[in-house]
XYZ file of C-alpha atoms in Angstrom:
786
model
C 80.610 20.353 22.056
C 77.167 19.521 23.154
C 76.578 23.088 24.620
C 77.783 24.651 21.402
C 75.155 22.548 19.437
C 72.535 23.472 21.831
C 73.393 27.109 21.551
C 73.322 26.900 17.784
C 69.969 25.280 17.883
C 68.513 27.911 20.104
C 70.018 30.609 17.912
C 68.583 29.088 14.815
C 65.137 28.818 16.512
C 65.327 32.496 17.527
C 66.420 33.716 14.141
C 63.601 31.664 12.399
C 61.090 33.338 14.705
C 62.642 36.763 13.919
C 62.282 36.067 10.179
C 58.571 35.035 10.657
C 57.869 38.188 12.747
C 59.487 40.596 10.159
C 56.873 42.852 8.756
C 59.011 44.725 6.232
C 62.243 44.676 4.461
C 63.967 46.881 6.896
C 63.266 44.370 9.810
C 64.230 41.511 7.618
C 67.582 43.163 6.766
C 68.373 43.467 10.490
C 67.554 39.838 10.940
C 69.768 38.896 8.029
C 72.647 40.821 9.642
C 72.208 38.733 12.830
C 72.258 35.580 10.729
C 75.580 36.531 9.166
C 76.841 37.646 12.633
C 76.046 34.173 13.957
C 77.671 32.452 11.006
C 74.452 30.870 9.928
C 74.367 32.390 6.392
C 75.173 29.006 4.856
C 72.505 27.158 6.984
C 69.971 25.723 4.418
C 67.015 25.912 6.785
C 67.632 29.506 7.649
C 68.408 30.539 4.001
C 65.303 28.837 2.735
C 63.009 30.558 5.349
C 64.735 33.881 4.618
C 64.167 33.285 0.895
C 60.524 32.575 1.487
C 60.099 35.894 3.436
C 61.969 37.915 0.928
C 59.676 36.526 -1.802
C 56.623 37.409 0.268
C 57.931 41.023 0.498
C 58.449 40.974 -3.340
C 62.222 41.266 -2.859
C 62.730 38.317 -5.294
C 65.993 39.612 -6.757
C 67.556 39.868 -3.349
C 66.343 36.378 -2.587
C 67.926 35.032 -5.797
C 71.252 36.708 -4.848
C 71.116 35.194 -1.344
C 70.550 31.677 -2.830
C 73.509 32.095 -5.209
C 75.815 32.160 -2.248
C 74.909 28.634 -1.233
C 77.156 25.858 -2.614
C 74.500 23.192 -2.514
C 70.955 24.514 -2.583
C 68.284 21.726 -2.415
C 65.139 21.284 -4.582
C 62.874 22.769 -2.012
C 64.851 26.065 -2.060
C 64.701 26.179 -5.896
C 60.959 25.666 -5.848
C 60.584 28.542 -3.335
C 62.505 30.796 -5.647
C 60.734 29.648 -8.834
C 57.367 30.324 -7.113
C 58.562 33.704 -6.009
C 59.566 34.745 -9.532
C 56.221 33.469 -10.826
C 54.310 35.486 -8.394
C 56.003 38.818 -9.385
C 55.468 38.049 -13.169
C 59.091 37.247 -13.995
C 58.434 34.045 -16.063
C 61.807 34.016 -17.856
C 63.580 33.782 -14.409
C 61.321 30.756 -13.501
C 62.108 28.979 -16.733
C 65.761 29.680 -16.431
C 65.833 28.139 -12.842
C 63.799 25.200 -13.996
C 66.217 24.485 -16.835
C 69.147 24.797 -14.363
C 67.484 22.174 -12.124
C 66.966 19.895 -15.031
C 70.578 20.154 -16.126
C 71.783 19.549 -12.586
C 72.962 15.965 -12.285
C 71.828 15.550 -8.644
C 68.505 17.343 -8.410
C 65.326 16.177 -10.263
C 62.261 18.463 -10.698
C 59.277 17.306 -8.639
C 55.526 18.048 -8.909
C 56.007 21.530 -7.240
C 58.831 22.521 -9.557
C 56.530 21.726 -12.554
C 53.394 23.346 -11.065
C 55.261 26.591 -10.345
C 57.067 26.645 -13.777
C 53.896 25.846 -15.688
C 52.078 28.703 -13.805
C 54.915 30.967 -14.938
C 54.700 29.690 -18.527
C 51.102 31.033 -18.627
C 52.568 34.511 -18.485
C 54.351 34.021 -21.774
C 52.839 34.715 -25.103
C 54.554 31.501 -26.451
C 52.428 28.469 -26.079
C 55.143 26.184 -27.517
C 57.283 26.749 -24.282
C 54.383 25.612 -22.199
C 53.857 22.557 -24.352
C 57.623 21.752 -24.036
C 57.431 21.836 -20.201
C 54.265 19.796 -20.414
C 56.209 17.160 -22.373
C 58.951 17.158 -19.734
C 56.340 16.578 -17.027
C 54.998 13.562 -18.958
C 58.531 12.143 -19.212
C 59.196 12.729 -15.459
C 55.827 11.029 -14.535
C 54.233 13.896 -12.679
C 51.575 15.020 -15.251
C 48.794 13.111 -13.496
C 49.453 14.952 -10.224
C 46.470 17.096 -9.195
C 48.592 20.187 -8.550
C 50.528 19.960 -11.847
C 47.447 18.973 -13.828
C 45.539 21.988 -12.451
C 48.301 24.297 -13.466
C 48.521 22.715 -17.007
C 44.773 23.145 -17.477
C 44.855 26.736 -16.413
C 47.863 27.424 -18.711
C 46.104 25.897 -21.728
C 42.931 27.806 -20.868
C 44.939 31.061 -20.737
C 46.283 30.286 -24.179
C 42.706 29.641 -25.429
C 43.626 26.038 -26.184
C 40.464 24.364 -24.808
C 41.246 21.067 -26.553
C 44.525 20.484 -24.765
C 43.154 21.694 -21.514
C 40.301 19.213 -21.597
C 42.771 16.363 -22.563
C 44.889 17.147 -19.540
C 41.812 17.273 -17.343
C 40.598 13.969 -18.617
C 43.888 12.354 -17.548
C 43.629 13.404 -13.928
C 42.070 10.551 -11.939
C 40.523 12.441 -9.048
C 40.011 16.178 -9.754
C 39.132 18.509 -6.781
C 36.506 21.176 -6.732
C 39.055 23.748 -7.636
C 40.051 21.966 -10.796
C 36.493 21.362 -11.814
C 35.856 25.002 -11.417
C 38.950 25.994 -13.389
C 37.767 23.792 -16.367
C 34.167 25.057 -16.259
C 35.197 28.685 -15.970
C 37.748 28.255 -18.741
C 35.287 26.648 -21.074
C 32.542 29.330 -20.458
C 35.213 32.044 -20.715
C 36.246 30.757 -24.098
C 32.645 30.620 -25.257
C 32.323 26.817 -25.114
C 29.064 27.220 -23.228
C 27.505 23.910 -23.966
C 30.738 22.110 -23.111
C 30.990 23.940 -19.877
C 27.439 22.809 -18.936
C 28.323 19.223 -19.958
C 31.405 19.166 -17.562
C 29.179 20.437 -14.798
C 26.798 17.629 -15.359
C 29.781 15.275 -15.194
C 30.905 16.834 -11.996
C 27.449 16.250 -10.369
C 27.174 12.749 -11.724
C 30.554 11.813 -10.191
C 29.528 13.160 -6.794
C 32.060 15.941 -6.654
C 31.237 18.873 -4.354
C 30.445 22.077 -6.011
C 30.129 25.481 -4.533
C 28.458 28.850 -5.216
C 31.326 29.802 -7.673
C 30.572 26.724 -9.689
C 26.904 27.443 -9.918
C 27.408 31.102 -10.739
C 29.640 30.240 -13.697
C 27.300 27.560 -15.040
C 24.321 29.946 -14.672
C 26.089 32.546 -16.673
C 26.477 29.961 -19.511
C 22.935 28.824 -19.288
C 21.764 32.425 -19.321
C 23.731 33.179 -22.504
C 22.249 30.027 -24.212
C 18.863 31.037 -22.888
C 18.247 27.488 -21.726
C 15.530 28.136 -19.154
C 14.844 24.447 -18.367
C 18.515 23.725 -17.677
C 18.703 26.881 -15.567
C 15.814 25.761 -13.461
C 17.630 22.403 -12.965
C 20.665 24.313 -11.725
C 18.439 26.265 -9.416
C 17.107 22.994 -8.039
C 20.720 21.932 -7.249
C 21.254 25.260 -5.474
C 18.237 24.731 -3.298
C 19.141 21.145 -2.529
C 22.656 22.119 -1.428
C 21.733 25.161 0.527
C 23.348 27.547 -1.949
C 20.163 29.307 -3.180
C 20.624 32.244 -0.936
C 24.059 32.987 -1.884
C 24.208 36.394 -3.595
C 26.284 35.250 -6.653
C 23.848 32.339 -7.295
C 20.762 34.588 -6.997
C 22.344 37.186 -9.201
C 23.017 34.496 -11.741
C 19.389 33.363 -11.656
C 18.197 36.873 -12.073
C 20.343 37.142 -15.298
C 19.104 33.754 -16.435
C 15.429 34.695 -16.097
C 16.010 38.184 -17.552
C 17.699 36.780 -20.725
C 14.936 34.181 -20.983
C 12.376 37.009 -20.964
C 10.938 35.866 -17.629
C 11.082 39.270 -15.921
C 8.405 38.500 -13.288
C 10.516 35.611 -11.941
C 13.607 37.833 -12.090
C 11.797 40.591 -10.229
C 10.660 38.062 -7.478
C 14.196 36.770 -6.976
C 15.531 40.417 -6.678
C 12.834 41.376 -4.160
C 13.818 38.304 -2.013
C 17.254 39.744 -1.414
C 17.216 41.560 1.901
C 20.040 43.893 1.003
C 20.798 43.706 -2.685
C 24.474 44.601 -3.489
C 25.452 46.618 -6.512
C 25.990 43.400 -8.516
C 22.395 42.425 -8.081
C 21.162 45.917 -8.950
C 23.315 45.725 -12.139
C 21.766 42.424 -13.123
C 18.266 43.771 -12.640
C 18.865 46.963 -14.427
C 20.406 45.060 -17.312
C 17.510 42.637 -17.387
C 14.903 45.433 -17.676
C 16.978 47.178 -20.325
C 17.555 44.038 -22.434
C 13.827 43.255 -22.307
C 12.896 46.705 -23.577
C 11.538 47.772 -20.144
C 13.563 50.975 -20.322
C 11.468 52.972 -17.972
C 11.805 50.298 -15.261
C 15.599 50.169 -15.819
C 15.781 53.953 -15.485
C 13.640 53.989 -12.370
C 15.691 51.361 -10.673
C 18.902 53.190 -11.682
C 17.483 56.477 -10.241
C 16.533 54.673 -6.931
C 20.048 53.370 -6.734
C 21.456 56.820 -7.133
C 19.117 58.262 -4.556
C 20.122 55.592 -1.981
C 23.659 57.067 -2.128
C 25.108 53.963 -3.803
C 27.999 54.676 -6.044
C 27.377 53.098 -9.481
C 30.150 51.384 -11.458
C 30.840 50.710 -15.165
C 28.618 47.599 -15.172
C 25.720 49.647 -13.949
C 26.084 52.029 -16.841
C 26.456 49.264 -19.466
C 23.393 47.560 -18.176
C 21.323 50.816 -18.555
C 22.498 51.592 -22.021
C 19.673 50.352 -24.390
C 22.005 48.258 -26.584
C 19.347 45.718 -27.374
C 16.536 48.133 -28.018
C 18.188 51.345 -29.104
C 15.535 52.682 -31.497
C 13.672 55.670 -29.993
C 16.202 56.132 -27.289
C 18.727 58.451 -28.675
C 18.020 61.154 -26.116
C 18.421 58.602 -23.342
C 21.708 57.352 -24.746
C 22.974 60.974 -24.944
C 21.905 61.435 -21.344
C 23.784 58.379 -20.199
C 26.763 59.468 -22.238
C 26.613 62.831 -20.455
C 26.266 61.206 -17.018
C 29.243 58.872 -17.745
C 31.364 61.884 -18.733
C 30.550 63.663 -15.459
C 31.278 60.747 -13.168
C 34.498 59.786 -15.121
C 33.208 56.468 -16.455
C 33.111 57.426 -20.162
C 36.775 56.414 -20.473
C 35.997 52.891 -19.148
C 36.405 50.593 -22.155
C 33.155 48.606 -21.589
C 31.068 51.897 -21.227
C 32.544 53.542 -24.371
C 32.057 50.308 -26.303
C 28.474 49.994 -25.346
C 27.751 53.623 -26.314
C 29.577 53.106 -29.528
C 27.413 50.113 -30.311
C 24.223 51.936 -29.660
C 25.301 54.956 -31.701
C 26.100 52.739 -34.686
C 22.837 50.939 -34.367
C 21.032 54.306 -34.419
C 23.086 55.150 -37.512
C 24.778 57.934 -35.533
C 28.175 56.959 -37.042
C 29.865 60.363 -36.355
C 28.978 60.101 -32.681
C 30.281 56.618 -32.507
C 33.504 57.349 -34.323
C 34.163 60.429 -32.152
C 33.671 58.435 -29.002
C 35.967 55.673 -30.347
C 38.654 58.105 -31.315
C 38.518 59.778 -27.857
C 38.889 56.553 -25.922
C 42.309 56.614 -24.266
C 42.652 52.835 -24.181
C 40.862 50.922 -26.945
C 39.985 47.336 -26.056
C 39.490 44.643 -28.569
C 35.754 44.890 -27.970
C 35.743 48.670 -28.875
C 37.507 47.953 -32.211
C 34.969 45.287 -32.880
C 32.102 47.614 -32.035
C 33.291 50.196 -34.502
C 34.221 47.739 -37.283
C 30.819 45.910 -36.946
C 29.029 49.278 -36.825
C 30.529 50.306 -40.159
C 29.752 46.940 -41.661
C 26.020 46.906 -40.451
C 25.515 50.393 -41.854
C 26.824 49.485 -45.234
C 30.076 51.462 -44.836
C 32.205 48.591 -45.881
C 35.162 50.669 -47.050
C 35.365 52.253 -43.543
C 35.141 48.811 -41.861
C 37.953 47.462 -43.971
C 40.053 50.572 -43.495
C 39.654 50.341 -39.689
C 40.472 46.646 -39.671
C 43.684 47.408 -41.612
C 44.530 50.146 -39.004
C 43.913 47.671 -36.237
C 46.311 45.234 -37.992
C 48.964 47.874 -38.344
C 48.781 48.731 -34.591
C 49.329 45.092 -33.728
C 45.916 44.564 -32.089
C 45.193 40.858 -32.509
C 41.610 40.211 -33.856
C 39.322 37.649 -32.292
C 36.398 35.619 -33.782
C 34.039 38.566 -33.431
C 36.419 40.853 -35.413
C 36.662 38.214 -38.144
C 32.913 37.648 -38.492
C 32.403 41.419 -38.737
C 35.110 41.983 -41.457
C 34.014 38.885 -43.395
C 30.529 40.400 -43.436
C 31.943 43.533 -44.956
C 33.767 41.543 -47.606
C 30.544 39.646 -48.466
C 28.651 42.910 -48.864
C 30.959 44.226 -51.619
C 31.943 40.875 -53.066
C 35.652 41.548 -52.242
C 36.855 37.925 -52.725
C 40.685 38.703 -52.769
C 40.271 40.531 -49.415
C 38.140 37.702 -48.062
C 40.918 35.227 -48.941
C 43.473 37.445 -47.219
C 41.299 37.515 -44.091
C 40.930 33.716 -44.445
C 44.776 33.420 -44.315
C 44.818 35.570 -41.062
C 42.129 33.231 -39.620
C 44.283 30.118 -40.422
C 47.343 31.814 -38.810
C 45.433 32.664 -35.644
C 43.850 29.029 -35.601
C 40.302 30.332 -35.528
C 38.936 28.006 -38.276
C 37.666 25.713 -35.576
C 35.352 28.398 -34.311
C 31.883 27.623 -35.571
C 30.891 31.306 -36.049
C 34.133 32.228 -37.877
C 33.757 29.230 -40.225
C 30.099 30.040 -40.859
C 31.103 33.628 -41.634
C 33.821 32.405 -43.964
C 31.313 30.122 -45.864
C 28.892 33.039 -46.152
C 31.600 35.268 -47.532
C 32.710 32.805 -50.137
C 29.087 32.159 -51.258
C 28.291 35.870 -51.466
C 31.481 36.503 -53.366
C 30.390 33.904 -55.952
C 32.632 30.954 -54.925
C 30.063 28.308 -53.872
C 32.707 25.587 -54.151
C 34.917 27.332 -51.566
C 31.937 27.905 -49.279
C 31.065 24.168 -49.429
C 34.774 23.306 -48.787
C 34.695 25.385 -45.592
C 31.468 23.769 -44.404
C 32.679 20.243 -45.128
C 35.693 20.766 -42.877
C 33.551 21.855 -39.882
C 33.300 19.096 -37.211
C 29.883 20.340 -36.126
C 27.103 22.734 -37.496
C 24.622 24.835 -35.680
C 21.344 26.400 -37.115
C 23.175 29.511 -38.396
C 25.632 27.242 -40.370
C 22.843 25.249 -41.945
C 20.924 28.459 -42.759
C 24.014 30.015 -44.372
C 24.518 27.149 -46.793
C 20.773 26.733 -47.586
C 20.680 30.491 -48.354
C 23.867 30.257 -50.428
C 22.385 27.459 -52.684
C 19.236 29.442 -53.067
C 21.218 32.606 -53.908
C 22.962 30.728 -56.652
C 19.671 29.210 -57.957
C 20.295 25.684 -56.940
C 16.894 25.086 -55.306
C 16.991 21.302 -55.223
C 20.357 21.403 -53.396
C 18.903 23.854 -50.865
C 15.868 21.538 -50.209
C 18.264 18.523 -49.852
C 20.280 20.571 -47.147
C 17.097 21.377 -45.399
C 16.148 17.786 -45.158
C 19.717 16.886 -43.930
C 19.474 19.624 -41.297
C 16.208 18.236 -39.892
C 17.492 14.681 -39.945
C 20.673 15.759 -37.989
C 18.489 16.949 -35.118
C 19.120 20.731 -35.536
C 15.838 22.586 -35.178
C 15.058 24.894 -38.149
C 14.438 28.586 -37.369
C 12.402 31.268 -39.037
C 15.495 32.100 -41.115
C 15.814 28.465 -42.247
C 12.290 28.489 -43.669
C 12.803 31.840 -45.273
C 15.942 30.604 -47.016
C 14.303 27.437 -48.256
C 11.194 29.315 -49.536
C 13.518 31.845 -51.260
C 15.444 28.923 -52.945
C 12.178 27.362 -54.163
C 10.984 30.687 -55.516
C 14.152 31.385 -57.525
C 14.212 27.889 -58.900
C 10.498 27.586 -59.843
C 9.887 24.783 -57.276
C 6.219 25.760 -56.626
C 4.861 22.511 -55.105
C 8.000 22.026 -53.028
C 7.691 25.509 -51.637
C 4.079 25.008 -50.736
C 4.993 21.754 -49.032
C 7.593 23.600 -46.999
C 5.247 26.309 -45.901
C 2.783 23.662 -44.808
C 5.426 21.802 -42.856
C 6.552 25.032 -41.205
C 3.052 25.721 -39.769
C 1.703 22.186 -39.126
C 4.846 20.052 -38.463
C 7.058 22.511 -36.703
C 4.400 24.765 -35.210
C 6.109 27.938 -36.584
C 4.017 31.082 -36.947
C 4.851 32.618 -40.332
C 6.049 36.159 -40.398
C 5.357 38.834 -43.030
C 8.664 37.778 -44.770
C 7.464 34.174 -45.153
C 4.228 35.311 -46.710
C 6.157 37.665 -49.063
C 8.260 34.677 -50.089
C 5.218 32.639 -50.944
C 3.665 35.354 -52.931
C 6.961 35.676 -54.841
C 7.036 31.917 -55.308
C 3.427 31.826 -56.841
C 3.882 35.111 -58.713
C 7.142 34.058 -60.470
C 5.496 30.856 -61.594
C 2.664 32.858 -63.326
C 0.084 31.900 -60.624
C -0.909 35.570 -60.069
C -4.534 34.911 -59.110
C -3.458 32.302 -56.595
C -0.879 34.685 -55.204
C -3.609 37.298 -54.757
C -5.899 34.817 -53.070
C -3.055 33.769 -50.759
C -2.606 37.390 -49.735
C -6.259 37.633 -48.917
C -6.016 34.707 -46.471
C -3.176 36.234 -44.500
C -3.964 36.619 -40.712
C -2.782 40.346 -40.815
C -2.713 43.091 -43.321
C -0.188 42.663 -46.093
C 2.735 45.030 -45.905
C 4.971 46.551 -48.575
C 7.192 43.403 -49.049
C 4.192 41.280 -49.883
C 2.623 43.711 -52.382
C 6.131 44.399 -53.724
C 6.596 40.636 -54.526
C 3.332 40.653 -56.340
C 4.209 43.829 -58.369
C 7.601 42.143 -59.287
C 5.641 39.087 -60.591
C 3.350 41.406 -62.631
C 6.538 42.715 -64.351
C 7.636 39.264 -65.240
C 4.237 38.318 -66.659
C 3.116 41.804 -67.844
C -0.096 41.898 -65.977
C -0.954 45.620 -65.832
C -4.363 45.216 -64.184
C -2.980 43.427 -61.075
C 0.075 45.647 -61.080
C -2.158 48.702 -60.739
C -3.817 47.111 -57.670
C -0.473 46.178 -56.093
C 1.071 49.614 -56.795
C -1.865 51.406 -55.338
C -1.342 49.447 -52.067
C 2.459 50.093 -52.204
C 2.128 53.861 -52.724
C -0.340 53.915 -49.777
C 2.060 51.877 -47.614
C 5.463 53.386 -48.789
C 4.703 56.666 -50.684
C 8.379 57.662 -50.810
C 9.694 54.498 -52.461
C 11.017 55.278 -55.980
C 11.732 51.619 -56.752
C 8.120 50.494 -56.877
C 7.198 53.438 -59.073
C 9.998 52.719 -61.534
C 8.873 49.063 -61.652
C 5.336 50.155 -62.442
C 6.572 52.421 -65.136
C 8.594 49.644 -66.707
C 5.487 47.412 -66.651
C 3.493 50.052 -68.531
C 6.367 50.469 -70.981
C 6.590 46.690 -71.580
C 2.834 46.806 -72.322
C 3.494 49.812 -74.725
C 1.179 51.945 -72.498
C 3.554 54.906 -72.741
C 1.174 57.583 -71.432
C 0.778 55.772 -68.267
C 4.468 55.099 -68.010
C 5.198 58.906 -68.481
C 2.557 59.718 -65.843
C 4.352 57.514 -63.304
C 7.758 59.011 -64.073
C 6.346 62.569 -63.842
C 4.959 61.689 -60.329
C 8.461 60.556 -59.343
C 9.972 63.823 -60.651
C 7.238 65.957 -58.880
C 7.877 64.255 -55.515
C 11.725 64.790 -55.962
C 12.228 61.033 -55.489
C 15.679 59.919 -56.653
C 16.295 56.478 -58.110
C 19.327 54.662 -56.684
C 22.060 54.854 -59.297
C 23.212 51.558 -60.731
C 26.843 50.694 -60.173
C 28.915 47.583 -60.730
C 32.146 46.377 -58.996
C 34.799 44.131 -60.569
C 38.025 42.990 -58.813
C 41.100 42.698 -61.006
C 44.418 41.887 -59.452
C 43.027 42.365 -55.933
C 42.102 46.010 -56.916
C 38.270 46.931 -56.997
C 37.048 48.943 -59.869
C 33.554 50.486 -59.821
C 31.601 51.569 -62.849
C 28.473 53.609 -63.238
C 26.255 53.960 -66.290
C 28.002 55.839 -69.157
C 31.086 56.015 -66.955
C 33.939 58.016 -68.562
C 36.095 58.412 -65.403
C 38.198 55.243 -65.675
C 41.829 55.733 -66.800
C 41.308 53.123 -69.456
C 37.872 54.431 -70.552
C 38.879 54.713 -74.213
C 40.056 51.059 -74.335
C 36.985 49.867 -72.445
C 34.586 51.496 -74.861
C 36.575 50.205 -77.868
C 36.380 46.562 -76.405
C 32.658 47.122 -75.801
C 32.076 48.233 -79.383
C 34.102 45.333 -80.752
C 32.227 42.885 -78.615
C 28.804 44.290 -79.588
C 29.694 43.940 -83.332
C 30.467 40.289 -82.864
C 27.302 39.699 -80.753
C 25.099 41.389 -83.350
C 26.535 39.022 -86.033
C 25.600 36.178 -83.693
C 21.991 37.332 -83.366
C 21.937 39.623 -80.424
C 19.460 42.514 -80.527
C 19.314 45.302 -77.884
C 16.280 44.976 -75.604
C 14.806 48.447 -75.289
C 11.226 47.794 -74.175
C 11.649 49.370 -70.760
C 13.693 52.347 -71.923
C 12.197 55.815 -72.107
C 9.446 55.891 -74.773
C 9.890 59.540 -75.723
C 13.372 59.094 -77.282
C 14.384 57.681 -80.616
C 15.083 53.882 -80.907
C 18.717 54.476 -81.656
C 19.160 56.680 -78.577
C 17.404 53.957 -76.578
C 20.062 51.473 -77.725
C 22.798 53.860 -76.693
C 21.234 54.338 -73.250
C 21.169 50.553 -72.476
C 24.442 49.793 -74.176
C 26.419 51.770 -71.641
C 24.955 50.139 -68.535
C 27.581 49.692 -65.685
C 27.688 45.888 -65.913
C 28.571 45.974 -69.647
C 31.486 48.405 -69.017
C 32.655 46.161 -66.140
C 32.628 43.083 -68.342
C 34.449 44.914 -71.129
C 37.139 45.931 -68.507
C 37.315 42.355 -67.214
C 37.993 41.109 -70.728
C 40.921 43.525 -71.416
C 42.344 43.036 -67.835
C 42.394 39.364 -67.385
C 43.876 36.346 -69.029
C 41.830 34.582 -71.805
C 39.681 31.772 -70.486
C 39.570 33.045 -66.863
C 36.375 33.566 -64.935
C 35.026 37.168 -64.689
C 33.040 38.123 -61.540
C 30.982 41.311 -61.279
C 28.651 42.714 -58.588
C 25.713 44.859 -59.356
C 23.814 46.881 -56.724
C 20.498 46.655 -58.548
C 18.607 43.958 -60.246
C 20.200 43.087 -63.674
C 18.029 44.424 -66.563
C 16.720 42.130 -69.384
C 19.079 43.594 -71.960
C 22.252 43.200 -69.771
C 21.110 39.607 -69.002
C 20.839 38.963 -72.726
C 24.179 40.756 -73.348
C 26.027 38.634 -70.816
C 24.690 35.380 -72.269
C 25.987 36.239 -75.665
C 29.177 37.567 -74.196
C 29.926 34.258 -72.371
C 29.522 32.353 -75.605
C 31.543 34.650 -77.878
C 34.398 35.096 -75.464
C 34.333 31.568 -74.174
C 34.320 32.881 -70.650
C 32.426 32.044 -67.497
C 30.845 35.286 -66.264
C 29.436 35.407 -62.761
C 27.097 38.274 -61.921
C 25.673 38.989 -58.478
C 22.725 41.370 -58.584
C 20.438 42.738 -55.845
C 18.443 39.413 -55.896
C 20.729 36.441 -56.696
C 23.719 35.102 -58.536
C 23.746 34.452 -62.244
C 26.351 32.033 -63.714
C 26.671 32.603 -67.490
C 28.478 29.868 -69.534
C 28.273 29.090 -73.249
C 25.364 31.438 -73.837
C 23.194 30.139 -71.019
C 22.479 31.371 -67.501
C 22.139 29.285 -64.389
C 18.880 31.064 -63.632
C 17.237 29.644 -66.771
C 16.037 33.157 -67.544
C 13.869 32.930 -64.384
C 14.865 35.759 -62.151
């Protein structure tokens, strides 16, 4: 009996060694045959070891079949099998085994069961399943286990649920370096850069050991935020802990200094590397390119090629002049050709970068051809093309491509939504914007600060200031862009005092104002007639915040003074500028001359403008209108003849109105609409009522060489009047009418809309090229000051 036991023990040991030594499935099958021959096929230790080896060789299904023959498998064997299924990406099998263990009356899942099952859950697209397993782990008391907690954090990070990941992390009493790295990497990967840096600071404060991987991830976040001082602190940590020579850390520092425009420091770091690898070269090439040192980037790239090093997609992306594309079309085409020859043009990141540059250079056809030819379109490539269309004013194409993306089942991300919301804002497509808002809510992206800011901007530019404010009020935190958006929105709608109040709140909250902030506040003051307040803001910008005004800020101040009738003061202000005034500054003065009918100053401003921008038809038309208003018809005719002689074309006016989620566009004297006859009948009926109420057609800026009756006919069929007439026949009585004009609304149309709002008892919202006008009961929100 004893001898038999000894023989069995020796045989088991021999077979266990044979299992360990098996290098492939064929050898393992032979060992399995010996196990059966020696009647050890029901031995739990043997079967468990065999299962482990089968899983290592990716023969998981065979391992599962083997385990099914055992009458009483233990928990360790189940864990081995769950881990094996997880490793070969068969999460449904893992969950099935996990549920079987839970239902078993004898076995109880332990920390390993949960860790392997949670890891498998990350492979599902269903977050709810992972949350269910998380709940079971809480019930079974293993959720604070380091192994289980790490897997849960990783799972939630994979689902993009940063909040839950951080909650799990906070509950783990003693996280190790791997878990710290998982959290930091996850936060940075999800764009929560400041939070990632904060967690790293906690890690240092608690004395946890960090490695080169930790520092590399943190440096990438710091570089993205361009926080040079914080980056130098991280560099100090790396030196103190002897990690400053690690190639990942040095490369991260190169990227940091490059993105903070400290190229000398980046170059010194690069030169200190004895044998730079391709990653270091890529960081340096990208640094040169992003800092507009294109010649240096090309030279370093050429040197890399001459050394015989094989470049990769990151090298090409770094070389493409994405940040400074203007003047580099030929270089972009050369890089495109090189990428094609070495087979990298099909790489998603390369084609996306090229698409981005082409769209920024307004080479839309090149961009679309490249996009269409990409065999696999990443989300970034869709975003690049949609954003390109939106930035070039091709909003219909942007929206069409977004709908195509939806139809193909490609899930948008925050970048997609911000681009498409920008397109909606450009054309005032409120119903489309609301549809996009619904998609954002379904995708749970409302918590993203950039998406919410874009939403608020869309609502404001589509005329719904209340909805914009509602979105802002729901945001837990606001950055400078968010504040700027709402300050600009209030200014656009003529609420100057509200814009000033928001500016004061922004400064009090500790968010530093930017150049855009001051521009938005000055614009708001200008359009609300708040002269002293605007002058005070300009003084604060220079003396309190140390901000150097740009040409746009000076133009806003000229507009502010000019609109208020302080034309001489505006001219003196121009003379005190530290640089020569450009077209926007003189254009602002010319616009003020139109309001206050000052032909002498208008002549001075227009002479400067024709010198600076000889092909601009807008300034010439404005000057002609000033002469017409002053009844100086010969001079007006002279200006118009000059326009005709130079073949300059005035931008045709058009007005958009949305009815029942369908956009309708009208041009002056438009007869193309299917309901044209009814529209003109409504317009005639409305004009009759308005004349009885005292309305008179304003023809002062119409052509002087036509009869007065003809002048009236010309202004009576302006596009906004047709759009309002259509809105009246196509919407319920009492409902608000919103229209969007691509040019500044003329004096007659402004008066017409005031009378129309009173007679029809409608609120009419008009967005023109300058601002919003809210007409109610015969009055306009601009106070006739636009």
